[in-house]
Coordinates of C-alpha atoms in Angstrom, one line a residue:
M1 CA 22.4 -23.8 34.6
L2 CA 19.1 -22.4 33.4
A3 CA 20.8 -19.6 31.5
R4 CA 23.2 -22.0 29.8
R5 CA 20.3 -24.2 28.8
S6 CA 18.4 -21.2 27.4
L7 CA 21.5 -20.2 25.4
F8 CA 21.8 -23.8 24.0
I9 CA 18.1 -23.7 22.9
F10 CA 18.6 -20.3 21.2
V11 CA 21.6 -21.5 19.3
L12 CA 19.8 -24.7 18.3
L13 CA 16.9 -22.6 17.1
L14 CA 19.2 -20.4 15.1
I15 CA 20.9 -23.4 13.5
T16 CA 17.5 -24.9 12.6
L17 CA 16.3 -21.6 11.1
R18 CA 19.3 -21.4 8.9
A19 CA 19.1 -25.0 7.8
V20 CA 15.4 -24.8 6.9
A21 CA 16.2 -22.2 4.2
N22 CA 18.3 -24.9 2.5
T23 CA 16.4 -28.1 3.0
G24 CA 12.8 -27.2 3.7
E25 CA 10.1 -28.9 1.6
G26 CA 8.6 -25.6 0.8
V27 CA 11.9 -24.4 -0.8
S28 CA 12.1 -27.6 -2.9
T29 CA 8.6 -27.1 -4.1
F30 CA 9.4 -23.4 -4.9
I31 CA 12.5 -24.5 -6.9
D32 CA 10.4 -27.0 -8.9
K33 CA 8.0 -24.2 -9.7
M34 CA 10.7 -21.9 -10.9
V35 CA 12.2 -24.6 -13.1
K36 CA 8.9 -25.6 -14.7
E37 CA 7.4 -22.2 -15.1
H38 CA 10.4 -20.0 -15.8
G39 CA 13.2 -22.3 -17.0
F40 CA 15.6 -21.8 -14.1
K41 CA 18.2 -24.5 -13.5
A42 CA 17.5 -26.5 -10.3
A43 CA 21.2 -26.8 -9.4
E44 CA 21.7 -23.1 -9.6
L45 CA 18.7 -22.3 -7.4
E46 CA 19.8 -25.0 -4.9
S47 CA 23.2 -23.4 -4.7
L48 CA 21.6 -19.9 -4.2
F49 CA 19.4 -21.1 -1.4
N50 CA 22.4 -22.8 0.3
Q51 CA 23.9 -19.3 0.5
T52 CA 20.7 -17.8 1.8
R53 CA 20.1 -17.3 5.5
V54 CA 16.9 -17.1 7.5
S55 CA 17.0 -14.1 9.8
R56 CA 15.4 -13.8 13.2
S57 CA 15.9 -10.0 13.1
I58 CA 13.7 -9.9 10.0
L59 CA 11.0 -11.9 11.6
D60 CA 11.2 -9.6 14.7
A61 CA 11.1 -6.4 12.5
I62 CA 8.0 -7.4 10.6
S63 CA 6.2 -8.3 13.9
R64 CA 6.5 -4.7 15.1
P65 CA 6.0 -2.3 12.2
A66 CA 5.9 1.4 12.9
E67 CA 2.3 1.5 11.5
K68 CA 1.1 -0.2 14.7
L69 CA 2.0 3.0 16.6
P70 CA -0.7 5.6 17.5
W71 CA -0.7 8.5 15.1
H72 CA 0.8 11.0 17.6
K73 CA 3.9 8.8 17.8
Y74 CA 4.0 7.7 14.2
R75 CA 3.8 11.3 13.0
K76 CA 6.9 12.3 14.9
I77 CA 9.0 9.9 13.0
F78 CA 8.5 11.7 9.7
L79 CA 7.3 15.2 10.4
R80 CA 10.7 16.4 11.6
R81 CA 12.4 19.7 10.7
D82 CA 15.4 17.9 9.3
R83 CA 13.3 15.8 7.0
I84 CA 11.4 18.8 5.8
E85 CA 14.6 20.8 5.1
Q86 CA 16.2 17.8 3.4
G87 CA 13.0 17.5 1.3
V88 CA 13.3 21.2 0.2
E89 CA 17.0 20.6 -0.7
F90 CA 16.1 17.4 -2.6
W91 CA 13.4 19.3 -4.6
H92 CA 15.9 22.1 -5.5
E93 CA 18.5 19.5 -6.6
N94 CA 16.1 17.5 -8.7
M95 CA 13.7 20.3 -9.8
H96 CA 13.9 19.6 -13.6
I97 CA 13.4 15.8 -13.1
L98 CA 10.4 16.4 -10.8
D99 CA 8.9 19.0 -13.2
R100 CA 9.2 16.5 -16.1
A101 CA 7.7 13.7 -14.0
E102 CA 4.7 16.0 -13.2
E103 CA 4.3 16.9 -16.8
I104 CA 4.3 13.3 -17.9
Y105 CA 2.5 11.5 -15.1
G106 CA 0.5 14.3 -13.4
V107 CA 1.9 13.8 -9.9
P108 CA 3.1 16.9 -8.1
P109 CA 6.7 17.2 -7.0
E110 CA 5.9 17.5 -3.3
I111 CA 4.1 14.1 -3.2
I112 CA 7.1 12.4 -5.0
V113 CA 9.6 14.1 -2.7
A114 CA 7.5 13.2 0.4
I115 CA 7.3 9.5 -0.7
I116 CA 11.1 9.3 -1.1
G117 CA 11.6 11.2 2.2
V118 CA 9.4 8.8 4.1
E119 CA 10.8 5.7 2.5
T120 CA 14.6 6.3 2.6
Q121 CA 15.1 9.9 3.8
Y122 CA 15.9 10.9 0.2
G123 CA 18.1 7.9 -0.5
R124 CA 20.2 8.1 2.7
F125 CA 18.9 4.8 4.2
T126 CA 17.9 2.1 1.6
G127 CA 18.1 -1.0 3.8
K128 CA 20.7 -3.3 5.4
Y129 CA 19.2 -6.7 4.7
R130 CA 20.0 -8.9 1.7
V131 CA 16.9 -9.0 -0.3
M132 CA 17.3 -12.7 -0.9
D133 CA 17.5 -13.4 2.8
A134 CA 14.4 -11.1 3.5
L135 CA 12.1 -12.7 1.0
T136 CA 13.2 -16.2 1.8
T137 CA 12.7 -15.7 5.5
L138 CA 9.3 -14.2 5.1
G139 CA 8.2 -16.5 2.3
F140 CA 8.9 -19.7 4.2
H141 CA 8.9 -18.7 7.9
Y142 CA 6.1 -16.0 8.2
P143 CA 2.9 -18.0 7.6
K144 CA 0.7 -14.9 7.9
R145 CA 1.9 -13.5 4.6
S146 CA 3.8 -16.5 3.2
A147 CA 2.1 -16.5 -0.2
F148 CA 2.8 -12.8 -0.8
F149 CA 6.5 -13.0 0.0
K150 CA 6.9 -16.2 -2.1
G151 CA 5.4 -14.3 -4.9
Q152 CA 7.8 -11.5 -4.4
L153 CA 10.7 -14.0 -4.2
E154 CA 9.6 -15.3 -7.6
Q155 CA 9.5 -11.8 -9.0
Y156 CA 12.9 -11.0 -7.5
L157 CA 14.6 -14.0 -9.1
L158 CA 13.1 -13.0 -12.5
L159 CA 14.2 -9.5 -12.0
A160 CA 17.8 -10.5 -11.1
R161 CA 17.9 -12.7 -14.2
E162 CA 16.5 -10.0 -16.5
Q163 CA 18.9 -7.3 -15.1
K164 CA 21.8 -9.7 -14.9
L165 CA 22.2 -9.0 -11.2
D166 CA 23.6 -11.3 -8.5
P167 CA 20.6 -12.1 -6.3
L168 CA 22.8 -12.1 -3.2
S169 CA 24.3 -8.7 -3.9
L170 CA 21.2 -6.5 -3.4
K171 CA 20.2 -5.1 0.0
G172 CA 16.9 -3.5 1.1
S173 CA 14.4 -3.4 3.9
Y174 CA 13.4 -6.2 6.1
A175 CA 10.4 -6.8 3.7
G176 CA 12.5 -6.9 0.6
A177 CA 11.9 -3.4 -0.6
M178 CA 14.7 -1.9 -2.7
G179 CA 16.4 1.2 -3.8
I180 CA 15.7 4.9 -3.3
P181 CA 11.9 4.5 -3.6
Q182 CA 11.8 1.1 -1.9
F183 CA 10.1 -0.9 -4.6
I184 CA 9.3 -4.5 -3.9
P185 CA 10.3 -6.8 -6.8
G186 CA 6.8 -7.1 -8.3
S187 CA 6.4 -3.3 -8.3
Y188 CA 9.8 -2.9 -9.9
R189 CA 9.0 -5.2 -12.8
S190 CA 5.5 -3.6 -13.3
Y191 CA 6.0 0.1 -12.6
A192 CA 9.6 1.2 -12.5
A193 CA 10.7 3.6 -15.2
D194 CA 13.9 4.3 -17.2
F195 CA 13.4 8.0 -16.7
D196 CA 16.9 9.0 -17.5
E197 CA 16.6 7.0 -20.8
D198 CA 19.9 5.3 -20.5
G199 CA 18.5 1.9 -21.4
T200 CA 18.5 0.5 -17.8
I201 CA 16.1 0.9 -14.9
N202 CA 18.2 1.7 -11.9
I203 CA 16.4 2.7 -8.7
W204 CA 19.5 2.3 -6.6
T205 CA 21.7 5.2 -7.8
S206 CA 19.7 7.0 -10.6
M207 CA 17.6 9.7 -8.9
A208 CA 15.8 10.2 -12.3
D209 CA 14.7 6.6 -12.4
A210 CA 13.7 6.7 -8.8
I211 CA 11.6 9.8 -9.2
G212 CA 10.1 8.7 -12.5
S213 CA 9.3 5.3 -11.0
V214 CA 7.3 6.8 -8.1
A215 CA 5.4 9.1 -10.4
R216 CA 4.6 6.2 -12.8
Y217 CA 3.5 4.0 -10.0
F218 CA 1.0 6.7 -8.8
Q219 CA -0.3 7.4 -12.3
L220 CA -1.0 3.7 -13.0
H221 CA -2.7 3.4 -9.6
G222 CA -5.2 6.2 -10.5
W223 CA -3.7 9.4 -9.3
K224 CA -5.9 12.4 -10.3
S225 CA -3.9 15.4 -11.3
G226 CA -5.2 18.4 -9.3
G227 CA -7.4 16.2 -7.1
M228 CA -7.7 16.6 -3.4
V229 CA -5.8 14.2 -1.0
A230 CA -7.1 14.8 2.5
Q231 CA -9.0 17.3 4.6
P232 CA -9.8 17.5 8.3
A233 CA -13.5 16.7 9.2
I234 CA -15.7 18.3 11.8
V235 CA -17.7 15.8 13.8
T236 CA -20.4 16.0 16.5
G237 CA -21.6 13.2 18.7
S238 CA -20.5 9.6 18.1
A239 CA -22.4 8.6 15.0
W240 CA -19.2 9.0 13.0
K241 CA -17.8 5.8 14.5
S242 CA -20.3 3.7 12.6
A243 CA -18.8 5.0 9.3
L244 CA -15.3 3.7 10.1
S245 CA -14.0 0.5 8.5
E246 CA -10.6 -1.2 8.0
D247 CA -10.9 -1.0 4.3
L248 CA -9.0 2.0 2.9
E249 CA -10.9 2.7 -0.4
P250 CA -13.3 5.7 -0.3
D251 CA -16.8 4.3 0.5
L252 CA -18.9 7.4 1.0
K253 CA -19.9 10.5 -0.9
V254 CA -19.5 13.9 0.7
E255 CA -23.3 14.3 0.6
Q256 CA -23.7 11.2 2.8
L257 CA -21.5 12.5 5.6
S258 CA -24.3 14.4 7.3
Q259 CA -25.9 11.0 8.1
F260 CA -23.0 10.5 10.5
S261 CA -22.9 14.0 11.9
V262 CA -19.7 14.7 9.9
R263 CA -19.0 17.7 7.6
P264 CA -15.9 18.8 5.7
S265 CA -13.8 21.6 7.1
A266 CA -13.8 23.4 3.7
S267 CA -16.0 23.4 0.6
V268 CA -15.9 20.1 -1.3
D269 CA -17.9 18.7 -4.2
N270 CA -20.8 16.7 -2.7
A271 CA -20.3 13.9 -5.3
A272 CA -16.6 13.4 -4.2
R273 CA -15.8 10.0 -2.8
V274 CA -14.2 10.0 0.7
K275 CA -13.0 7.7 3.4
L276 CA -13.4 8.6 7.1
I277 CA -10.1 8.3 8.8
E278 CA -9.5 8.2 12.6
L279 CA -6.1 9.3 13.9
E280 CA -5.2 8.7 17.5
Q281 CA -4.0 11.8 19.2
R282 CA -3.0 12.2 22.8
N283 CA -6.2 13.9 23.8
G284 CA -8.6 11.9 21.7
P285 CA -9.3 11.0 18.0
E286 CA -8.7 13.4 15.1
I287 CA -11.0 12.8 12.1
W288 CA -10.0 13.3 8.5
L289 CA -11.5 12.7 5.1
G290 CA -9.3 10.8 2.6
F291 CA -10.1 11.3 -1.1
D292 CA -9.2 9.1 -4.1
N293 CA -5.7 10.4 -4.2
F294 CA -5.2 9.5 -0.5
Y295 CA -6.2 6.0 -1.4
V296 CA -3.6 6.0 -4.2
I297 CA -0.9 6.8 -1.6
T298 CA -2.1 3.8 0.5
R299 CA -1.4 1.6 -2.6
Y300 CA 2.3 2.3 -2.0
N301 CA 2.0 1.2 1.7
H302 CA -1.4 -0.2 2.8
S303 CA -1.7 2.1 5.8
A304 CA -3.7 5.2 6.5
L305 CA -1.0 6.4 8.9
Y306 CA 1.6 6.1 6.1
A307 CA -0.5 8.0 3.6
M308 CA -1.3 10.7 6.1
A309 CA 2.4 11.1 7.0
V310 CA 3.3 11.4 3.3
Y311 CA 0.5 14.0 2.8
Q312 CA 1.4 16.1 5.8
L313 CA 5.1 15.9 5.0
S314 CA 4.4 17.0 1.4
R315 CA 2.5 20.0 2.7
E316 CA 5.3 21.1 5.0
I317 CA 7.9 20.6 2.2
E318 CA 5.8 22.5 -0.3
K319 CA 5.3 25.4 2.1
S320 CA 9.0 25.7 3.0
F321 CA 10.0 25.3 -0.7
R322 CA 7.6 28.2 -1.8
D323 CA 8.8 30.4 1.1
K324 CA 12.4 29.9 0.0
S325 CA 11.9 30.3 -3.7

């Protein structure tokens, strides 16, 4: 009897979640905004939302991101031999595009390759959720970041109109990220590049556009060509703990590190800006220095673990690429 009642409650909740996408006051307010500010037709948006579904699996997925894992577990997801070898293969297959992207935007091939490798395993896994469902679910049923995802939903509808795309046809991640490089709609509209110069930006099937878009994103977020990304630090005592903070932007100069009993593991300009990063290993913390370019990587995904995975994967891919060239 109890199991039957629990099943009934679950089904009722599922029906309610689906219905709210169509009738919620928040959706009506959003539609009014799109009509007034962007000239959409209310009836068309109402029809679109009537075909949109709120997804419990999306809400579950965003509540347990991989970035909550300790570093020693997170690292194993991406620093795998198959992903390294696929990265080398990807580099060889797209060498001319990657070289041109570096020439124009100043971002080295290994970083671009690693980003695409971490995001979609070089285009193999670009997402299974309808973008419209993902952004609607998170925009109206995830209060913690509701404003952000409503903004991305707005950008997505503008993008679909501009590109003459069916909003219900595109699939992506549970957070609404799309295509080979997993751009959210706002990033697509602001940073994506028509790198194959065919008159259309296509990050779903054009590897040139995907590569060019990543490189352009990094350049516009301040990537410094030839600049350092990260380096292990040597620490003594526990004073280094007071230099940690949740913010990701570099907040110390190398010359200040001695105040916290920290020093670089190799020679670095004393005026360089760094961020102290703590990585949780099985046998205790591992401390790194993140430079300005490390911070740029975190603009793609606001996580030090993500940026470190990209950096370390890029190093492994570059080493293997050079060894085989």
